[in-house]
mmCIF file of C-alpha atoms in Angstrom:
data_model
loop_
_atom_site.group_PDB
_atom_site.id
_atom_site.type_symbol
_atom_site.label_atom_id
_atom_site.label_comp_id
_atom_site.label_asym_id
_atom_site.label_seq_id
_atom_site.Cartn_x
_atom_site.Cartn_y
_atom_site.Cartn_z
ATOM 1 C CA MET I 1 -53.485 -45.456 33.975
ATOM 2 C CA THR I 2 -53.892 -43.581 37.269
ATOM 3 C CA PRO I 3 -52.957 -39.883 37.677
ATOM 4 C CA LYS I 4 -50.053 -40.970 39.850
ATOM 5 C CA SER I 5 -48.670 -43.225 37.114
ATOM 6 C CA ARG I 6 -49.186 -40.474 34.535
ATOM 7 C CA ALA I 7 -47.150 -38.086 36.632
ATOM 8 C CA ALA I 8 -44.424 -40.676 36.947
ATOM 9 C CA ALA I 9 -44.373 -41.159 33.164
ATOM 10 C CA ALA I 10 -44.098 -37.409 32.399
ATOM 11 C CA PRO I 11 -40.996 -36.666 30.292
ATOM 12 C CA SER I 12 -38.101 -34.979 32.016
ATOM 13 C CA VAL I 13 -36.411 -31.844 30.733
ATOM 14 C CA ASP I 14 -34.102 -32.667 27.853
ATOM 15 C CA ASN I 15 -30.536 -31.951 28.866
ATOM 16 C CA ALA I 16 -29.752 -30.924 25.293
ATOM 17 C CA SER I 17 -32.164 -27.983 25.579
ATOM 18 C CA VAL I 18 -30.318 -26.568 28.598
ATOM 19 C CA GLN I 19 -27.421 -24.268 27.795
ATOM 20 C CA PRO I 20 -24.233 -25.684 29.363
ATOM 21 C CA THR I 21 -22.097 -23.602 31.684
ATOM 22 C CA ASP I 22 -18.763 -25.251 30.922
ATOM 23 C CA LEU I 23 -16.978 -26.863 27.994
ATOM 24 C CA GLU I 24 -17.191 -30.376 29.426
ATOM 25 C CA THR I 25 -20.988 -30.233 29.581
ATOM 26 C CA LEU I 26 -21.240 -28.851 26.055
ATOM 27 C CA LEU I 27 -19.024 -31.559 24.560
ATOM 28 C CA ASP I 28 -20.925 -34.206 26.491
ATOM 29 C CA GLN I 29 -24.239 -32.985 25.078
ATOM 30 C CA VAL I 30 -23.002 -33.281 21.495
ATOM 31 C CA GLY I 31 -21.287 -36.612 22.147
ATOM 32 C CA LEU I 32 -17.724 -35.342 21.795
ATOM 33 C CA SER I 33 -16.496 -35.520 25.377
ATOM 34 C CA SER I 34 -13.495 -37.577 24.238
ATOM 35 C CA TYR I 35 -11.986 -34.391 22.778
ATOM 36 C CA LEU I 36 -12.011 -32.571 26.117
ATOM 37 C CA PRO I 37 -8.304 -33.357 26.866
ATOM 38 C CA VAL I 38 -7.348 -31.769 23.536
ATOM 39 C CA PHE I 39 -8.904 -28.471 24.563
ATOM 40 C CA HIS I 40 -7.500 -28.695 28.089
ATOM 41 C CA GLU I 41 -4.049 -29.043 26.560
ATOM 42 C CA GLN I 42 -4.637 -25.841 24.560
ATOM 43 C CA ASP I 43 -6.119 -23.987 27.595
ATOM 44 C CA VAL I 44 -9.430 -23.599 25.757
ATOM 45 C CA ASP I 45 -12.450 -23.035 27.978
ATOM 46 C CA LEU I 46 -16.103 -22.562 27.031
ATOM 47 C CA GLN I 47 -15.728 -18.843 26.360
ATOM 48 C CA VAL I 48 -12.817 -19.410 23.989
ATOM 49 C CA PHE I 49 -14.445 -22.470 22.395
ATOM 50 C CA LEU I 50 -17.493 -20.455 21.365
ATOM 51 C CA THR I 51 -15.254 -18.156 19.274
ATOM 52 C CA LEU I 52 -13.444 -20.897 17.327
ATOM 53 C CA THR I 53 -13.820 -21.470 13.603
ATOM 54 C CA ASP I 54 -13.311 -24.654 11.615
ATOM 55 C CA GLN I 55 -9.720 -23.618 10.881
ATOM 56 C CA ASP I 56 -9.116 -22.915 14.574
ATOM 57 C CA LEU I 57 -10.406 -26.379 15.501
ATOM 58 C CA LYS I 58 -8.064 -27.922 12.955
ATOM 59 C CA GLU I 59 -5.139 -26.023 14.468
ATOM 60 C CA CYS I 60 -6.145 -27.302 17.919
ATOM 61 C CA GLY I 61 -5.723 -30.874 16.681
ATOM 62 C CA ILE I 62 -9.258 -31.831 15.618
ATOM 63 C CA GLN I 63 -8.342 -33.374 12.254
ATOM 64 C CA LYS I 64 -11.492 -35.387 11.533
ATOM 65 C CA LEU I 65 -14.137 -33.549 9.568
ATOM 66 C CA GLY I 66 -17.131 -35.083 11.369
ATOM 67 C CA PRO I 67 -16.254 -33.909 14.893
ATOM 68 C CA ARG I 68 -15.227 -30.482 13.604
ATOM 69 C CA ARG I 69 -18.540 -30.104 11.806
ATOM 70 C CA LYS I 70 -20.449 -31.099 14.946
ATOM 71 C CA MET I 71 -18.479 -28.590 17.002
ATOM 72 C CA THR I 72 -18.993 -25.707 14.579
ATOM 73 C CA SER I 73 -22.683 -26.613 14.397
ATOM 74 C CA ALA I 74 -22.903 -26.572 18.202
ATOM 75 C CA ILE I 75 -21.168 -23.182 18.314
ATOM 76 C CA ALA I 76 -23.579 -21.804 15.724
ATOM 77 C CA ARG I 77 -26.578 -23.196 17.626
ATOM 78 C CA TRP I 78 -25.277 -21.701 20.859
ATOM 79 C CA HIS I 79 -25.153 -18.209 19.340
ATOM 80 C CA SER I 80 -28.640 -18.761 17.872
ATOM 81 C CA ASN I 81 -30.028 -19.936 21.240
ATOM 82 C CA ALA I 82 -31.045 -23.226 19.615
ATOM 83 C CA PRO I 83 -30.741 -26.736 21.112
ATOM 84 C CA LEU I 84 -27.210 -28.055 20.766
ATOM 85 C CA ARG I 85 -28.217 -31.528 19.619
ATOM 86 C CA SER I 86 -29.445 -31.225 16.039
ATOM 87 C CA THR I 87 -31.709 -33.557 14.124
ATOM 88 C CA VAL I 88 -31.386 -34.708 10.535
ATOM 89 C CA GLU I 89 -33.881 -32.153 9.264
ATOM 90 C CA CYS I 90 -31.886 -29.361 10.920
ATOM 91 C CA ALA I 91 -28.606 -30.310 9.238
ATOM 92 C CA TYR I 92 -29.114 -27.913 6.322
ATOM 93 C CA ALA I 93 -29.916 -25.046 8.675
ATOM 94 C CA ASP I 94 -26.787 -25.873 10.683
ATOM 95 C CA LYS I 95 -24.738 -25.824 7.497
ATOM 96 C CA LEU I 96 -26.058 -22.396 6.583
ATOM 97 C CA GLU I 97 -25.404 -21.106 10.091
ATOM 98 C CA VAL I 98 -21.794 -22.306 9.988
ATOM 99 C CA GLU I 99 -21.283 -20.796 6.553
ATOM 100 C CA MET I 100 -22.664 -17.480 7.794
ATOM 101 C CA GLN I 101 -20.197 -17.482 10.672
ATOM 102 C CA GLU I 102 -17.312 -18.282 8.334
ATOM 103 C CA LEU I 103 -18.438 -15.496 6.008
ATOM 104 C CA GLY I 104 -18.531 -13.173 9.007
ATOM 105 C CA VAL I 105 -14.908 -14.025 9.786
ATOM 106 C CA LYS I 106 -13.937 -13.444 6.158
ATOM 107 C CA LEU I 107 -15.801 -10.142 6.205
ATOM 108 C CA THR I 108 -13.829 -9.061 9.267
ATOM 109 C CA HIS I 109 -10.551 -9.913 7.533
ATOM 110 C CA ALA I 110 -11.715 -8.099 4.389
ATOM 111 C CA LEU I 111 -12.566 -4.979 6.392
ATOM 112 C CA LYS I 112 -9.115 -5.033 7.994
ATOM 113 C CA ALA I 113 -7.523 -5.383 4.566
ATOM 114 C CA LEU I 114 -9.667 -2.489 3.328
ATOM 115 C CA GLU I 115 -8.487 -0.287 6.200
ATOM 116 C CA GLN I 116 -4.881 -1.169 5.399
ATOM 117 C CA ALA I 117 -5.480 -0.327 1.740
ATOM 118 C CA LYS I 118 -7.021 3.014 2.721
ATOM 119 C CA SER I 119 -3.984 3.747 4.888
ATOM 120 C CA MET I 120 -1.651 2.934 1.987
ATOM 121 C CA VAL I 121 -3.661 5.163 -0.365
ATOM 122 C CA SER I 122 -3.508 7.986 2.184
ATOM 123 C CA GLN I 123 0.264 7.601 2.488
ATOM 124 C CA GLU I 124 0.601 7.580 -1.297
ATOM 125 C CA SER I 125 -1.516 10.737 -1.511
ATOM 126 C CA ASP I 126 0.696 12.473 1.058
ATOM 127 C CA LEU I 127 3.804 11.369 -0.821
ATOM 128 C CA ARG I 128 2.308 12.626 -4.077
ATOM 129 C CA SER I 129 1.596 16.022 -2.504
ATOM 130 C CA VAL I 130 5.170 16.298 -1.234
ATOM 131 C CA THR I 131 6.555 15.243 -4.618
ATOM 132 C CA GLU I 132 4.379 17.757 -6.454
ATOM 133 C CA GLY I 133 5.677 20.454 -4.114
ATOM 134 C CA TRP I 134 9.237 19.488 -4.980
ATOM 135 C CA VAL I 135 8.413 19.552 -8.701
ATOM 136 C CA VAL I 136 6.911 23.038 -8.421
ATOM 137 C CA GLU I 137 9.977 24.258 -6.531
ATOM 138 C CA ALA I 138 12.303 22.651 -9.102
ATOM 139 C CA ARG I 139 10.425 24.303 -11.969
ATOM 140 C CA LYS I 140 10.643 27.639 -10.199
ATOM 141 C CA ARG I 141 14.392 27.297 -9.795
ATOM 142 C CA LEU I 142 14.729 26.122 -13.398
ATOM 143 C CA HIS I 143 12.904 29.238 -14.564
ATOM 144 C CA GLN I 144 15.229 31.404 -12.475
ATOM 145 C CA CYS I 145 18.245 29.661 -14.018
ATOM 146 C CA TYR I 146 16.771 30.258 -17.451
ATOM 147 C CA GLN I 147 16.378 33.968 -16.729
ATOM 148 C CA HIS I 148 19.999 34.212 -15.561
ATOM 149 C CA ALA I 149 21.200 32.241 -18.587
ATOM 150 C CA ARG I 150 19.225 34.482 -20.913
ATOM 151 C CA LEU I 151 20.699 37.585 -19.300
ATOM 152 C CA LEU I 152 24.179 36.103 -19.565
ATOM 153 C CA SER I 153 23.656 35.317 -23.241
ATOM 154 C CA GLU I 154 22.542 38.897 -23.904
ATOM 155 C CA GLN I 155 25.551 40.267 -22.032
ATOM 156 C CA VAL I 156 27.923 38.039 -24.001
ATOM 157 C CA ALA I 157 26.389 39.224 -27.259
ATOM 158 C CA ALA I 158 26.785 42.840 -26.132
ATOM 159 C CA VAL I 159 30.426 42.276 -25.158
ATOM 160 C CA ARG I 160 31.157 40.640 -28.499
ATOM 161 C CA HIS I 161 29.614 43.609 -30.267
ATOM 162 C CA CYS I 162 31.674 46.047 -28.200
ATOM 163 C CA VAL I 163 34.879 44.114 -28.865
ATOM 164 C CA SER I 164 34.107 44.132 -32.560
ATOM 165 C CA LEU I 165 33.592 47.902 -32.533
ATOM 166 C CA LEU I 166 36.758 48.542 -30.534
ATOM 167 C CA SER I 167 38.774 46.351 -32.842
ATOM 168 C CA ALA I 168 37.530 48.288 -35.859
ATOM 169 C CA GLN I 169 38.133 51.732 -34.296
ATOM 170 C CA VAL I 170 41.489 51.157 -32.625
ATOM 171 C CA GLY I 171 42.844 49.070 -35.450
ATOM 172 C CA LEU I 172 44.179 46.224 -33.381
ATOM 173 C CA VAL I 173 46.892 44.126 -34.880
ATOM 174 C CA GLN I 174 45.330 41.500 -37.033
ATOM 175 C CA PRO I 175 46.372 37.901 -36.240
ATOM 176 C CA PRO I 176 48.093 35.806 -38.881
ATOM 177 C CA LEU I 177 45.882 34.510 -41.629
ATOM 178 C CA GLY I 178 43.881 31.476 -40.550
ATOM 179 C CA GLN I 179 44.512 32.033 -36.802
ATOM 180 C CA PRO I 180 41.680 33.734 -34.847
ATOM 181 C CA SER I 181 42.546 36.240 -32.135
ATOM 182 C CA LEU I 182 42.595 35.204 -28.469
ATOM 183 C CA ILE I 183 39.734 37.580 -27.647
ATOM 184 C CA ALA I 184 37.556 36.188 -30.426
ATOM 185 C CA THR I 185 38.238 32.622 -29.319
ATOM 186 C CA ALA I 186 37.365 33.424 -25.701
ATOM 187 C CA MET I 187 34.176 35.191 -26.714
ATOM 188 C CA ASP I 188 33.115 32.325 -28.976
ATOM 189 C CA THR I 189 33.658 29.823 -26.135
ATOM 190 C CA LEU I 190 31.731 31.978 -23.666
ATOM 191 C CA ALA I 191 28.904 32.441 -26.149
ATOM 192 C CA ALA I 192 28.680 28.686 -26.756
ATOM 193 C CA GLN I 193 28.543 28.035 -23.007
ATOM 194 C CA ALA I 194 25.815 30.627 -22.553
ATOM 195 C CA ASP I 195 23.777 29.137 -25.410
ATOM 196 C CA SER I 196 24.127 25.622 -23.944
ATOM 197 C CA LEU I 197 23.058 26.794 -20.502
ATOM 198 C CA LEU I 198 20.138 28.629 -22.058
ATOM 199 C CA ALA I 199 19.030 25.488 -23.897
ATOM 200 C CA LEU I 200 19.316 23.346 -20.754
ATOM 201 C CA THR I 201 17.119 25.679 -18.712
ATOM 202 C CA ASP I 202 14.584 26.633 -21.397
ATOM 203 C CA PRO I 203 11.119 25.776 -19.942
ATOM 204 C CA ASN I 204 9.639 25.608 -23.439
ATOM 205 C CA ILE I 205 11.702 22.541 -24.329
ATOM 206 C CA PRO I 206 9.746 19.304 -23.588
ATOM 207 C CA ARG I 207 11.178 17.276 -20.710
ATOM 208 C CA GLY I 208 10.473 13.572 -20.988
ATOM 209 C CA PRO I 209 12.003 10.109 -21.377
ATOM 210 C CA LYS I 210 13.381 11.054 -24.801
ATOM 211 C CA ASN I 211 14.946 14.252 -23.498
ATOM 212 C CA THR I 212 16.005 13.452 -19.940
ATOM 213 C CA SER I 213 19.670 14.460 -20.159
ATOM 214 C CA PRO I 214 21.722 17.044 -22.063
ATOM 215 C CA THR I 215 24.174 16.085 -24.750
ATOM 216 C CA LYS I 216 27.820 15.489 -23.920
ATOM 217 C CA LYS I 217 28.715 18.700 -25.736
ATOM 218 C CA GLN I 218 26.274 20.699 -23.602
ATOM 219 C CA GLN I 219 27.535 19.039 -20.427
ATOM 220 C CA GLY I 220 31.076 19.968 -21.355
ATOM 221 C CA HIS I 221 30.157 23.594 -21.925
ATOM 222 C CA VAL I 222 28.325 23.820 -18.599
ATOM 223 C CA SER I 223 31.174 22.127 -16.715
ATOM 224 C CA ASN I 224 33.662 24.571 -18.191
ATOM 225 C CA TYR I 225 31.401 27.480 -17.356
ATOM 226 C CA LEU I 226 30.886 26.383 -13.741
ATOM 227 C CA SER I 227 34.585 25.764 -13.239
#
């Protein structure tokens, strides 16, 4: 063979080793040019095509598994700067490359979900802080009510004692047997109301699910007192 014939027989540059500049060339290199109208219909160019996942290709209308796998393999090889047309021995490497890209997409979604969870936790923490502030304020007011109720109870006891002394010294007319005096009845009612209010506001009494509301008798005393 002469040098001239050897030069003529030299292999040309493999088109598959040249990175395409448009989607039509890429699909032609991997033998999937028949799907070009599908991407034209979806306004998908080369730049968009290189970002698609297997699920995206399915949504575009590529229902067959074989073409989708070839396309995802070509996308993976593009990002790895490898020849687009794979051989049989490279199939396993292509599979791993595609799986890595899919895992990358899942990782992105997981990071977004994590950020949303962090935002929810932050909101819950803020809400907890506000609620704790309300609880502290409510306990403070409850303690103030307890102090007023305690003072009222002491004053009622003092008034009852004074009335008892005055009744003994002045010699007030005794009511008929079995009928208490009007003053004694009023003082007993006021004392019962003061005791009920004192029990409702006592901070030493446990407050929980088993003791969330006062008894009907206590509610009646407080309602009468407030009215």
